[in-house]
Amino acid sequence: MTGTRHGHEPGVGGVGAVVRRHSDPALVTGHATFIDDIESGGTLHLAMVRSPFAHAEIKGVDASAALDLPGVHAVLTGAELVRHAKVQPVGWEHIDNQRAAPTYAMAVGKVRYCGQIVAAVAAESRALAEDAAELVEVDYEPLPVVHSIEDALAPDAPRLVPEWPDNVFGSQTYGNGDADAAFADAEVTVSERLTFGRQFGCPLEPRGAVATWERYTNRIELWINSQSPNRVREVVAEVLGVPVSGVRVRVPGIGGGFGSKANYYGEEILCCLLSRLTGRPVKYIEDRQESFVATSHAREQRIDVAVAATRDGVITALRGHIVGVLGGEISSVGMGPVWLSAVSIPGPYRIPNLELSVTGVLTNRTPYGSYRGWGAPKATFAMERIIERLARELGVDSNEIRRRNFVRPEEMPYSNGVFATLDSGRYEHCLDLCVERLRRDGWYRFREEARAAGRKVGIGVAAFVESTGIGPSRVMARLGIAQGGYDEAVVRMDSTGRVTVFTGQTEMGQGMSTTLAQLCADELNIPVDQITVVMGDTDACPYTGYGTGGSRAAAVGGVAVRQATGELKRQILRVASHQLEVDVADLEIADGLVQVRGLPGYGRTLADVAYAAYRRLTDVGEGTTPTLQGRAVFDPVALTYANGCAGVVVEVDPATGGVTVLGYVMVDDCGTMINPQIVDGQLHGGCAQAIGGALLEDLVYDRNGQLLTTTFMDYLLPTAMEVPPFSTVHVETPAPNTPGGMKGVGEAGTVPGPAAIAAAIDDAVDDPAVFVRHLPVSPEQVYRFCNAAG
Amino acid sequence: MKAAAFRYHRATSLDDALAVMADDDEEVRALAGGQSLVPLMAMRLSRPEVLVDLNGVDALAGVALDGGHLRIGAMTRQRDVERSPLVAEHLPLLRTAIGHIGHVTIRHRGTIGGSVAHADPAAELPAAVVALGAEMVLASTGGTRVVPAEEFFDSYLVTAVEPGELLVEVRFPLGAVPARHGMAEFTRRAGDFAVAGAIVLADVAADLTVRRARVVPMAVDPAPRRSARAEELLVGRALDDGVIREVAAAVAAGCGPVDDIHGSAAYRRDLVAEMTRRALARLRQGAGE
């Protein structure tokens, strides 16, 4: 532990301290518990029969041969499921004309994407369940496949939902000012059509669930590696028609989530139902191949973006039209991420006239859901690309365009009239720091020297904001989101003076248990190692409206912990006040004591105060309730905006099209940093995913709706070898509406990198005809850029 | 991803393994390092009825100098080959080639025989054994036969190994092929299979005249094979940039790549030319001194 800066003594490990993560010893020694480690006696294992067709009617399912196999207990089909389960709810119903596309936990009557569950087989072992799954005979009548946006929007397109007039799930336009007039009067306009490929969170630990439907109590105990245990609990209750209190959701260690485990899925419903039907615990572990077709996809969009500007580079209007390539069924977040992309395009810029639209189309692909960054990476890609285009048109440096259009700190809070109210940040300062760090790290000089030697080295910069700390519950409710955005926290001191934090947040490798302990330590001024954080049990832990996602765990969950700790502290001081016969206002907690201010050492130990509060009530005032526990619910009043700037250095090999990322500067303003090392780690991981998203990761479908990338030989994640050392720079502009000033850092790393890498490749190729319009950009595409004449 | 049911036999000797493999009624597969076979079985793309595990047959592992040959047992781990002083001295290309296989962890488990017998045309070892003129020693209960590498690889994942046969040794004739080597490959990430690559061997005189040459492109044909046209263009000429360009173009013109998600056939053709050029440039470095 290093120094702190909030007035408490060194060694506490409070806000601002580098504290080693509590979760690491178990993780690095291989002793952490993950979902596949959960198994009680008599557990049955599920294997799924998944559709080999992208679009087909299910004419019949014959499971008799499977059921004949010794050790097979049940085979569930969609026809049977609908007798026991309601449709899967869609949490986000925020588009005015959003249609309903009833989605069940498995296919009912029709499959709409390859890999959709057609039958679930419960057997004594997973291998046996897979053997039996092969014996389930499904009679499919293939239907025409909707492969792409163009397919989906064609007038004569086959329709995924026959009752609809087309394949549009929802469409909405948002505006401010008069974009038409601004474009008509503009001195300069530029426009681009951009596309972003299909990618997904791809945690190293796939999804899994173990359900036990207790026969006599009629309660469901569900272990699941979900980022959102409370949401899962409510969904299971709703779908299966049991009270919420009849479902206990428990979360073991999570081997990465990246948003894909914030969505809820059909598999957990099937585990619960099959447990009820078989009377056994039922376990499902998604295998690697399944994960590519069964875990929510994300990112894929077509973006038409245009700006109008003066010759001086002042942007007067922005148009952005986004079409999201949804899948064959609707995920739990509807078209939320696509919508967020559209309304977030203006980013950190002051643009008076806006016309932004979003459309979600169904295609025969895996459903589209959450992935770290949500809408922001595509919005940033769109805005930063069009700024580069404008810079070329005007012949000025793109950073100069950025500077002329940034919302300035003195203009905040700044509402862009569509969605964002930029609350705080020093955007130009972040850009300055990024350029300065690139220069200090020697990258500009390196580029000049490399170019002189005939090498193609480029530098690209992208500025960003991202809405974080989701979110104000009443705003969310008005948007049509069926979850609150608040967090509850409970903090207890036991009778020995040790403190336990109970939270609805989850630990998935991001160090959240350590971060929350630091906030508690900071408030109580006690060493962080005296604090235990309990999470992942809906029977024991408080409620969280939204779970761990949306860069909210610290900015919302952390505030709740801090406030609950404040309440606990008041109780501690009240007891000590009675013991010491000193006014509460004259007491402080320091050095493990509740002591009189100005009289160090004169006081009672925390252990003594705690003992009294639980076990020696003669020491406690008559009007004081025994026990020491604080509870708080924090509901933010507004979203906050993390922001910053990325600067990426690449080298392009013109003879192969290979792109090597040489340097990567990430300037980030996440508000107050709780643990700078964890902040760095979050940024590093996000930046690695940005590299994957820009250069490697691509879920490729063929015309028949078959996913071609279902192994790690084809879906390429960046490895340590593709990731350069990161150079992080921190700016701390406290969030004005968040007590403590945190904005959130979970997603930031993913946001500006793709746009910066695109700009860096343009810069490296250095040809006016070359402009990166699609990510991920393949070596072959880069090769074509470099060898256009050939 | 659980393999279909199979019978597992842990062989205690080569004869024991061959006896099981001789069973005509069942589909038998030999398990070496398992780096390709095990995932294929987990995905149920390979469904042997009997799996003969060779990992207990110590006699199949080892590197030995034997007269005019360097003999490498089929079960020798790639990492052991890579670190063998005998290989470093006599077959430096093999060492270079293995350095491109996956990552060290994979090479600790993967074997030379497993990779050769799997016959992935994008893999390094099949191309290397063709370049080095190696001989594949195949054993069965009926005896032993030797197949030259150039006749061993038929097509994608298809070899001359007959049912009941086992690749037991890869034998490298010493001095039979040129001494200098160059290799280049392009991969999407470090350690991936090549999108395209090239291996060249040549003897080069002091004036850079090429005496002998062997050229093997990678990942652009259903099976690794020498480019006869490229070799003809090299022999008897000085290894200058113009010749290198000519040879690279000949390799590209003579291969038959196909489209896949990592690159089109046309791109692969361009890439294999570039890899050939780089391999020859590497070979030339320090030559003629």
PDB file of C-alpha atoms in Angstrom, chain A residues 114-355:
ATOM      1  CA  CYS A 114     -27.744 -21.193 -36.446  1.00  0.00           C
ATOM      2  CA  GLY A 115     -27.104 -22.473 -32.980  1.00  0.00           C
ATOM      3  CA  GLN A 116     -30.538 -21.682 -31.581  1.00  0.00           C
ATOM      4  CA  ILE A 117     -31.578 -24.299 -29.033  1.00  0.00           C
ATOM      5  CA  VAL A 118     -34.075 -26.811 -30.389  1.00  0.00           C
ATOM      6  CA  ALA A 119     -33.912 -29.408 -27.618  1.00  0.00           C
ATOM      7  CA  ALA A 120     -32.191 -29.766 -24.266  1.00  0.00           C
ATOM      8  CA  VAL A 121     -31.008 -33.182 -23.108  1.00  0.00           C
ATOM      9  CA  ALA A 122     -30.425 -33.953 -19.432  1.00  0.00           C
ATOM     10  CA  ALA A 123     -28.232 -36.962 -18.691  1.00  0.00           C
ATOM     11  CA  GLU A 124     -25.892 -38.425 -16.090  1.00  0.00           C
ATOM     12  CA  SER A 125     -22.834 -36.904 -17.730  1.00  0.00           C
ATOM     13  CA  ARG A 126     -22.127 -34.228 -20.273  1.00  0.00           C
ATOM     14  CA  ALA A 127     -20.581 -36.737 -22.668  1.00  0.00           C
ATOM     15  CA  LEU A 128     -23.668 -38.908 -22.460  1.00  0.00           C
ATOM     16  CA  ALA A 129     -25.901 -35.878 -22.925  1.00  0.00           C
ATOM     17  CA  GLU A 130     -23.963 -35.037 -26.081  1.00  0.00           C
ATOM     18  CA  ASP A 131     -24.303 -38.619 -27.307  1.00  0.00           C
ATOM     19  CA  ALA A 132     -28.047 -38.397 -26.745  1.00  0.00           C
ATOM     20  CA  ALA A 133     -28.287 -34.978 -28.378  1.00  0.00           C
ATOM     21  CA  GLU A 134     -26.930 -36.534 -31.566  1.00  0.00           C
ATOM     22  CA  LEU A 135     -29.815 -39.017 -31.478  1.00  0.00           C
ATOM     23  CA  VAL A 136     -32.522 -36.357 -31.359  1.00  0.00           C
ATOM     24  CA  GLU A 137     -34.048 -36.227 -34.817  1.00  0.00           C
ATOM     25  CA  VAL A 138     -35.316 -32.856 -35.876  1.00  0.00           C
ATOM     26  CA  ASP A 139     -37.316 -32.403 -39.050  1.00  0.00           C
ATOM     27  CA  TYR A 140     -36.456 -28.951 -40.419  1.00  0.00           C
ATOM     28  CA  GLU A 141     -38.089 -27.202 -43.344  1.00  0.00           C
ATOM     29  CA  PRO A 142     -35.477 -24.635 -44.357  1.00  0.00           C
ATOM     30  CA  LEU A 143     -36.652 -21.091 -45.055  1.00  0.00           C
ATOM     31  CA  PRO A 144     -34.901 -18.346 -47.064  1.00  0.00           C
ATOM     32  CA  VAL A 145     -32.114 -16.704 -45.086  1.00  0.00           C
ATOM     33  CA  VAL A 146     -31.862 -12.995 -44.338  1.00  0.00           C
ATOM     34  CA  HIS A 147     -28.124 -12.529 -44.407  1.00  0.00           C
ATOM     35  CA  SER A 148     -27.423  -8.802 -44.296  1.00  0.00           C
ATOM     36  CA  ILE A 149     -28.880  -5.339 -43.864  1.00  0.00           C
ATOM     37  CA  GLU A 150     -29.483  -5.175 -47.611  1.00  0.00           C
ATOM     38  CA  ASP A 151     -31.288  -8.541 -47.507  1.00  0.00           C
ATOM     39  CA  ALA A 152     -33.298  -7.489 -44.490  1.00  0.00           C
ATOM     40  CA  LEU A 153     -34.437  -4.178 -45.971  1.00  0.00           C
ATOM     41  CA  ALA A 154     -35.158  -5.422 -49.509  1.00  0.00           C
ATOM     42  CA  PRO A 155     -38.822  -4.888 -50.415  1.00  0.00           C
ATOM     43  CA  ASP A 156     -39.342  -8.569 -51.131  1.00  0.00           C
ATOM     44  CA  ALA A 157     -37.210  -9.797 -48.238  1.00  0.00           C
ATOM     45  CA  PRO A 158     -38.257 -12.975 -46.481  1.00  0.00           C
ATOM     46  CA  ARG A 159     -39.595 -11.922 -43.102  1.00  0.00           C
ATOM     47  CA  LEU A 160     -38.313 -13.342 -39.860  1.00  0.00           C
ATOM     48  CA  VAL A 161     -41.540 -12.498 -38.086  1.00  0.00           C
ATOM     49  CA  PRO A 162     -44.279 -13.197 -40.628  1.00  0.00           C
ATOM     50  CA  GLU A 163     -46.753 -10.954 -38.820  1.00  0.00           C
ATOM     51  CA  TRP A 164     -44.551  -7.920 -39.416  1.00  0.00           C
ATOM     52  CA  PRO A 165     -44.613  -5.957 -42.679  1.00  0.00           C
ATOM     53  CA  ASP A 166     -40.809  -5.946 -42.822  1.00  0.00           C
ATOM     54  CA  ASN A 167     -37.751  -6.937 -40.759  1.00  0.00           C
ATOM     55  CA  VAL A 168     -37.441  -3.669 -38.873  1.00  0.00           C
ATOM     56  CA  PHE A 169     -37.536  -4.158 -35.121  1.00  0.00           C
ATOM     57  CA  GLY A 170     -37.658  -0.452 -34.413  1.00  0.00           C
ATOM     58  CA  SER A 171     -36.568   2.864 -35.835  1.00  0.00           C
ATOM     59  CA  GLN A 172     -36.384   6.329 -34.377  1.00  0.00           C
ATOM     60  CA  THR A 173     -34.965   9.739 -35.229  1.00  0.00           C
ATOM     61  CA  TYR A 174     -33.672  12.282 -32.740  1.00  0.00           C
ATOM     62  CA  GLY A 175     -32.945  15.875 -33.561  1.00  0.00           C
ATOM     63  CA  ASN A 176     -31.897  19.241 -32.284  1.00  0.00           C
ATOM     64  CA  GLY A 177     -31.756  22.553 -34.090  1.00  0.00           C
ATOM     65  CA  ASP A 178     -32.178  22.486 -37.855  1.00  0.00           C
ATOM     66  CA  ALA A 179     -29.736  20.107 -39.493  1.00  0.00           C
ATOM     67  CA  ASP A 180     -31.290  20.482 -42.948  1.00  0.00           C
ATOM     68  CA  ALA A 181     -30.790  24.228 -42.940  1.00  0.00           C
ATOM     69  CA  ALA A 182     -27.285  23.927 -41.550  1.00  0.00           C
ATOM     70  CA  PHE A 183     -26.283  21.466 -44.262  1.00  0.00           C
ATOM     71  CA  ALA A 184     -27.922  23.624 -46.959  1.00  0.00           C
ATOM     72  CA  ASP A 185     -26.015  26.700 -45.799  1.00  0.00           C
ATOM     73  CA  ALA A 186     -22.743  24.958 -45.027  1.00  0.00           C
ATOM     74  CA  GLU A 187     -19.426  26.087 -46.463  1.00  0.00           C
ATOM     75  CA  VAL A 188     -18.188  22.515 -46.349  1.00  0.00           C
ATOM     76  CA  THR A 189     -19.885  19.167 -45.977  1.00  0.00           C
ATOM     77  CA  VAL A 190     -18.389  15.693 -45.850  1.00  0.00           C
ATOM     78  CA  SER A 191     -20.043  12.322 -45.511  1.00  0.00           C
ATOM     79  CA  GLU A 192     -19.018   8.706 -45.174  1.00  0.00           C
ATOM     80  CA  ARG A 193     -20.582   5.285 -44.992  1.00  0.00           C
ATOM     81  CA  LEU A 194     -18.820   3.214 -42.349  1.00  0.00           C
ATOM     82  CA  THR A 195     -19.320  -0.320 -41.155  1.00  0.00           C
ATOM     83  CA  PHE A 196     -18.283  -2.111 -38.009  1.00  0.00           C
ATOM     84  CA  GLY A 197     -17.994  -5.888 -37.935  1.00  0.00           C
ATOM     85  CA  ARG A 198     -19.685  -8.399 -35.674  1.00  0.00           C
ATOM     86  CA  GLN A 199     -17.802  -9.177 -32.466  1.00  0.00           C
ATOM     87  CA  PHE A 200     -18.589 -10.302 -28.959  1.00  0.00           C
ATOM     88  CA  GLY A 201     -17.377 -10.239 -25.382  1.00  0.00           C
ATOM     89  CA  CYS A 202     -15.840 -13.705 -25.567  1.00  0.00           C
ATOM     90  CA  PRO A 203     -14.846 -14.233 -21.937  1.00  0.00           C
ATOM     91  CA  LEU A 204     -12.328 -17.030 -21.447  1.00  0.00           C
ATOM     92  CA  GLU A 205     -14.825 -18.729 -19.151  1.00  0.00           C
ATOM     93  CA  PRO A 206     -17.993 -19.391 -21.141  1.00  0.00           C
ATOM     94  CA  ARG A 207     -21.430 -19.111 -19.556  1.00  0.00           C
ATOM     95  CA  GLY A 208     -22.818 -21.707 -17.189  1.00  0.00           C
ATOM     96  CA  ALA A 209     -25.586 -22.406 -14.701  1.00  0.00           C
ATOM     97  CA  VAL A 210     -26.467 -25.011 -12.081  1.00  0.00           C
ATOM     98  CA  ALA A 211     -30.083 -25.081 -10.954  1.00  0.00           C
ATOM     99  CA  THR A 212     -31.802 -26.970  -8.177  1.00  0.00           C
ATOM    100  CA  TRP A 213     -35.578 -26.698  -7.953  1.00  0.00           C
ATOM    101  CA  GLU A 214     -36.246 -27.804  -4.399  1.00  0.00           C
ATOM    102  CA  ARG A 215     -39.224 -30.122  -4.487  1.00  0.00           C
ATOM    103  CA  TYR A 216     -40.608 -29.462  -1.007  1.00  0.00           C
ATOM    104  CA  THR A 217     -39.953 -25.759  -0.597  1.00  0.00           C
ATOM    105  CA  ASN A 218     -40.612 -25.006  -4.270  1.00  0.00           C
ATOM    106  CA  ARG A 219     -37.584 -22.724  -4.213  1.00  0.00           C
ATOM    107  CA  ILE A 220     -35.043 -22.470  -6.978  1.00  0.00           C
ATOM    108  CA  GLU A 221     -31.364 -22.231  -6.163  1.00  0.00           C
ATOM    109  CA  LEU A 222     -29.525 -21.087  -9.249  1.00  0.00           C
ATOM    110  CA  TRP A 223     -25.764 -20.789  -9.488  1.00  0.00           C
ATOM    111  CA  ILE A 224     -24.804 -18.724 -12.508  1.00  0.00           C
ATOM    112  CA  ASN A 225     -21.788 -16.749 -13.651  1.00  0.00           C
ATOM    113  CA  SER A 226     -23.868 -13.661 -14.300  1.00  0.00           C
ATOM    114  CA  GLN A 227     -22.877 -10.031 -13.943  1.00  0.00           C
ATOM    115  CA  SER A 228     -26.463  -9.260 -12.934  1.00  0.00           C
ATOM    116  CA  PRO A 229     -27.684 -11.725 -10.298  1.00  0.00           C
ATOM    117  CA  ASN A 230     -30.680  -9.630  -9.307  1.00  0.00           C
ATOM    118  CA  ARG A 231     -31.855  -9.270 -12.897  1.00  0.00           C
ATOM    119  CA  VAL A 232     -31.479 -12.994 -13.463  1.00  0.00           C
ATOM    120  CA  ARG A 233     -33.494 -13.635 -10.312  1.00  0.00           C
ATOM    121  CA  GLU A 234     -36.346 -11.457 -11.497  1.00  0.00           C
ATOM    122  CA  VAL A 235     -36.307 -12.916 -14.982  1.00  0.00           C
ATOM    123  CA  VAL A 236     -36.314 -16.515 -13.749  1.00  0.00           C
ATOM    124  CA  ALA A 237     -39.228 -15.699 -11.460  1.00  0.00           C
ATOM    125  CA  GLU A 238     -41.143 -13.969 -14.233  1.00  0.00           C
ATOM    126  CA  VAL A 239     -40.559 -16.624 -16.879  1.00  0.00           C
ATOM    127  CA  LEU A 240     -41.244 -19.586 -14.623  1.00  0.00           C
ATOM    128  CA  GLY A 241     -44.098 -18.003 -12.679  1.00  0.00           C
ATOM    129  CA  VAL A 242     -42.582 -18.194  -9.198  1.00  0.00           C
ATOM    130  CA  PRO A 243     -42.191 -15.404  -6.653  1.00  0.00           C
ATOM    131  CA  VAL A 244     -38.931 -13.473  -6.818  1.00  0.00           C
ATOM    132  CA  SER A 245     -38.279 -14.480  -3.224  1.00  0.00           C
ATOM    133  CA  GLY A 246     -38.555 -18.098  -4.365  1.00  0.00           C
ATOM    134  CA  VAL A 247     -35.387 -17.774  -6.395  1.00  0.00           C
ATOM    135  CA  ARG A 248     -31.925 -17.591  -4.890  1.00  0.00           C
ATOM    136  CA  VAL A 249     -29.243 -16.649  -7.379  1.00  0.00           C
ATOM    137  CA  ARG A 250     -25.640 -17.300  -6.429  1.00  0.00           C
ATOM    138  CA  VAL A 251     -22.602 -16.211  -8.364  1.00  0.00           C
ATOM    139  CA  PRO A 252     -19.211 -17.867  -7.976  1.00  0.00           C
ATOM    140  CA  GLY A 253     -16.039 -16.325  -9.389  1.00  0.00           C
ATOM    141  CA  ILE A 254     -16.611 -15.087 -12.914  1.00  0.00           C
ATOM    142  CA  GLY A 255     -13.917 -15.715 -15.503  1.00  0.00           C
ATOM    143  CA  GLY A 256     -14.534 -12.513 -17.399  1.00  0.00           C
ATOM    144  CA  GLY A 257     -17.850 -11.075 -18.466  1.00  0.00           C
ATOM    145  CA  PHE A 258     -17.345  -8.043 -20.715  1.00  0.00           C
ATOM    146  CA  GLY A 259     -21.078  -7.420 -20.808  1.00  0.00           C
ATOM    147  CA  SER A 260     -21.918 -10.715 -22.453  1.00  0.00           C
ATOM    148  CA  LYS A 261     -22.781 -12.089 -19.016  1.00  0.00           C
ATOM    149  CA  ALA A 262     -24.878  -9.031 -18.182  1.00  0.00           C
ATOM    150  CA  ASN A 263     -27.510 -10.250 -20.612  1.00  0.00           C
ATOM    151  CA  TYR A 264     -29.813 -13.034 -19.556  1.00  0.00           C
ATOM    152  CA  TYR A 265     -30.347 -16.104 -21.663  1.00  0.00           C
ATOM    153  CA  GLY A 266     -32.526 -19.126 -22.176  1.00  0.00           C
ATOM    154  CA  GLU A 267     -30.054 -21.687 -20.852  1.00  0.00           C
ATOM    155  CA  GLU A 268     -30.593 -20.770 -17.208  1.00  0.00           C
ATOM    156  CA  ILE A 269     -34.335 -21.119 -17.644  1.00  0.00           C
ATOM    157  CA  LEU A 270     -33.821 -24.578 -19.151  1.00  0.00           C
ATOM    158  CA  CYS A 271     -31.634 -25.637 -16.203  1.00  0.00           C
ATOM    159  CA  CYS A 272     -34.340 -24.605 -13.739  1.00  0.00           C
ATOM    160  CA  LEU A 273     -37.118 -26.260 -15.675  1.00  0.00           C
ATOM    161  CA  LEU A 274     -35.248 -29.491 -16.231  1.00  0.00           C
ATOM    162  CA  SER A 275     -34.386 -29.604 -12.547  1.00  0.00           C
ATOM    163  CA  ARG A 276     -38.071 -29.440 -11.790  1.00  0.00           C
ATOM    164  CA  LEU A 277     -38.893 -32.076 -14.377  1.00  0.00           C
ATOM    165  CA  THR A 278     -36.145 -34.485 -13.265  1.00  0.00           C
ATOM    166  CA  GLY A 279     -35.963 -33.742  -9.547  1.00  0.00           C
ATOM    167  CA  ARG A 280     -32.187 -33.390  -9.813  1.00  0.00           C
ATOM    168  CA  PRO A 281     -29.735 -30.494  -9.856  1.00  0.00           C
ATOM    169  CA  VAL A 282     -29.109 -29.639 -13.497  1.00  0.00           C
ATOM    170  CA  LYS A 283     -25.937 -28.130 -14.820  1.00  0.00           C
ATOM    171  CA  TYR A 284     -25.172 -26.520 -18.140  1.00  0.00           C
ATOM    172  CA  ILE A 285     -21.730 -25.345 -19.157  1.00  0.00           C
ATOM    173  CA  GLU A 286     -21.557 -23.619 -22.508  1.00  0.00           C
ATOM    174  CA  ASP A 287     -18.628 -25.052 -24.424  1.00  0.00           C
ATOM    175  CA  ARG A 288     -16.284 -22.972 -26.491  1.00  0.00           C
ATOM    176  CA  GLN A 289     -17.883 -23.767 -29.825  1.00  0.00           C
ATOM    177  CA  GLU A 290     -21.350 -23.044 -28.496  1.00  0.00           C
ATOM    178  CA  SER A 291     -20.191 -19.739 -27.081  1.00  0.00           C
ATOM    179  CA  PHE A 292     -19.666 -18.309 -30.554  1.00  0.00           C
ATOM    180  CA  VAL A 293     -23.282 -18.946 -31.563  1.00  0.00           C
ATOM    181  CA  ALA A 294     -25.036 -18.785 -28.192  1.00  0.00           C
ATOM    182  CA  THR A 295     -23.536 -15.817 -26.367  1.00  0.00           C
ATOM    183  CA  SER A 296     -24.757 -12.405 -27.445  1.00  0.00           C
ATOM    184  CA  HIS A 297     -23.072 -10.884 -30.445  1.00  0.00           C
ATOM    185  CA  ALA A 298     -22.436  -7.177 -30.647  1.00  0.00           C
ATOM    186  CA  ARG A 299     -20.930  -4.218 -32.498  1.00  0.00           C
ATOM    187  CA  GLU A 300     -22.147  -4.875 -36.061  1.00  0.00           C
ATOM    188  CA  GLN A 301     -23.551  -1.695 -37.555  1.00  0.00           C
ATOM    189  CA  ARG A 302     -23.731   0.343 -40.730  1.00  0.00           C
ATOM    190  CA  ILE A 303     -23.167   4.010 -40.043  1.00  0.00           C
ATOM    191  CA  ASP A 304     -23.910   6.894 -42.421  1.00  0.00           C
ATOM    192  CA  VAL A 305     -22.342   9.988 -40.965  1.00  0.00           C
ATOM    193  CA  ALA A 306     -21.995  13.516 -42.311  1.00  0.00           C
ATOM    194  CA  VAL A 307     -21.001  16.900 -40.950  1.00  0.00           C
ATOM    195  CA  ALA A 308     -21.510  20.447 -42.121  1.00  0.00           C
ATOM    196  CA  ALA A 309     -18.807  22.928 -41.170  1.00  0.00           C
ATOM    197  CA  THR A 310     -17.350  26.334 -41.788  1.00  0.00           C
ATOM    198  CA  ARG A 311     -14.085  26.669 -43.661  1.00  0.00           C
ATOM    199  CA  ASP A 312     -12.527  27.308 -40.280  1.00  0.00           C
ATOM    200  CA  GLY A 313     -13.455  23.822 -39.222  1.00  0.00           C
ATOM    201  CA  VAL A 314     -16.304  24.715 -36.888  1.00  0.00           C
ATOM    202  CA  ILE A 315     -18.855  21.943 -37.142  1.00  0.00           C
ATOM    203  CA  THR A 316     -22.357  23.324 -37.522  1.00  0.00           C
ATOM    204  CA  ALA A 317     -24.373  20.174 -38.014  1.00  0.00           C
ATOM    205  CA  LEU A 318     -24.136  16.406 -37.788  1.00  0.00           C
ATOM    206  CA  ARG A 319     -26.175  13.690 -39.371  1.00  0.00           C
ATOM    207  CA  GLY A 320     -25.799  10.119 -38.238  1.00  0.00           C
ATOM    208  CA  HIS A 321     -27.903   7.210 -39.365  1.00  0.00           C
ATOM    209  CA  ILE A 322     -27.151   3.852 -37.855  1.00  0.00           C
ATOM    210  CA  VAL A 323     -28.548   0.478 -38.783  1.00  0.00           C
ATOM    211  CA  GLY A 324     -27.840  -2.268 -36.290  1.00  0.00           C
ATOM    212  CA  VAL A 325     -27.600  -5.848 -37.512  1.00  0.00           C
ATOM    213  CA  LEU A 326     -29.719  -7.547 -34.885  1.00  0.00           C
ATOM    214  CA  GLY A 327     -30.041 -11.294 -34.781  1.00  0.00           C
ATOM    215  CA  GLY A 328     -32.924 -13.641 -35.329  1.00  0.00           C
ATOM    216  CA  GLU A 329     -34.262 -13.172 -31.817  1.00  0.00           C
ATOM    217  CA  ILE A 330     -34.176 -10.172 -29.545  1.00  0.00           C
ATOM    218  CA  SER A 331     -31.741 -10.238 -26.645  1.00  0.00           C
ATOM    219  CA  SER A 332     -32.459  -8.890 -23.184  1.00  0.00           C
ATOM    220  CA  VAL A 333     -31.222  -5.425 -24.165  1.00  0.00           C
ATOM    221  CA  GLY A 334     -33.373  -5.064 -27.283  1.00  0.00           C
ATOM    222  CA  MET A 335     -31.607  -2.644 -29.580  1.00  0.00           C
ATOM    223  CA  GLY A 336     -30.175  -0.651 -26.695  1.00  0.00           C
ATOM    224  CA  PRO A 337     -26.530  -0.723 -27.787  1.00  0.00           C
ATOM    225  CA  VAL A 338     -27.435   0.373 -31.328  1.00  0.00           C
ATOM    226  CA  TRP A 339     -29.544   3.213 -30.002  1.00  0.00           C
ATOM    227  CA  LEU A 340     -26.733   4.336 -27.718  1.00  0.00           C
ATOM    228  CA  SER A 341     -24.351   4.419 -30.669  1.00  0.00           C
ATOM    229  CA  ALA A 342     -26.674   6.695 -32.620  1.00  0.00           C
ATOM    230  CA  VAL A 343     -27.378   9.186 -29.866  1.00  0.00           C
ATOM    231  CA  SER A 344     -23.729   9.222 -28.750  1.00  0.00           C
ATOM    232  CA  ILE A 345     -22.142  10.178 -32.079  1.00  0.00           C
ATOM    233  CA  PRO A 346     -21.716  13.891 -31.177  1.00  0.00           C
ATOM    234  CA  GLY A 347     -19.302  12.798 -28.453  1.00  0.00           C
ATOM    235  CA  PRO A 348     -17.312  15.599 -26.806  1.00  0.00           C
ATOM    236  CA  TYR A 349     -18.221  18.157 -29.453  1.00  0.00           C
ATOM    237  CA  ARG A 350     -20.431  21.221 -29.458  1.00  0.00           C
ATOM    238  CA  ILE A 351     -22.674  20.711 -32.481  1.00  0.00           C
ATOM    239  CA  PRO A 352     -25.821  22.830 -32.503  1.00  0.00           C
ATOM    240  CA  ASN A 353     -27.761  20.980 -35.209  1.00  0.00           C
ATOM    241  CA  LEU A 354     -28.222  17.257 -34.964  1.00  0.00           C
ATOM    242  CA  GLU A 355     -30.137  14.645 -36.878  1.00  0.00           C
TER     243      GLU A 355
END
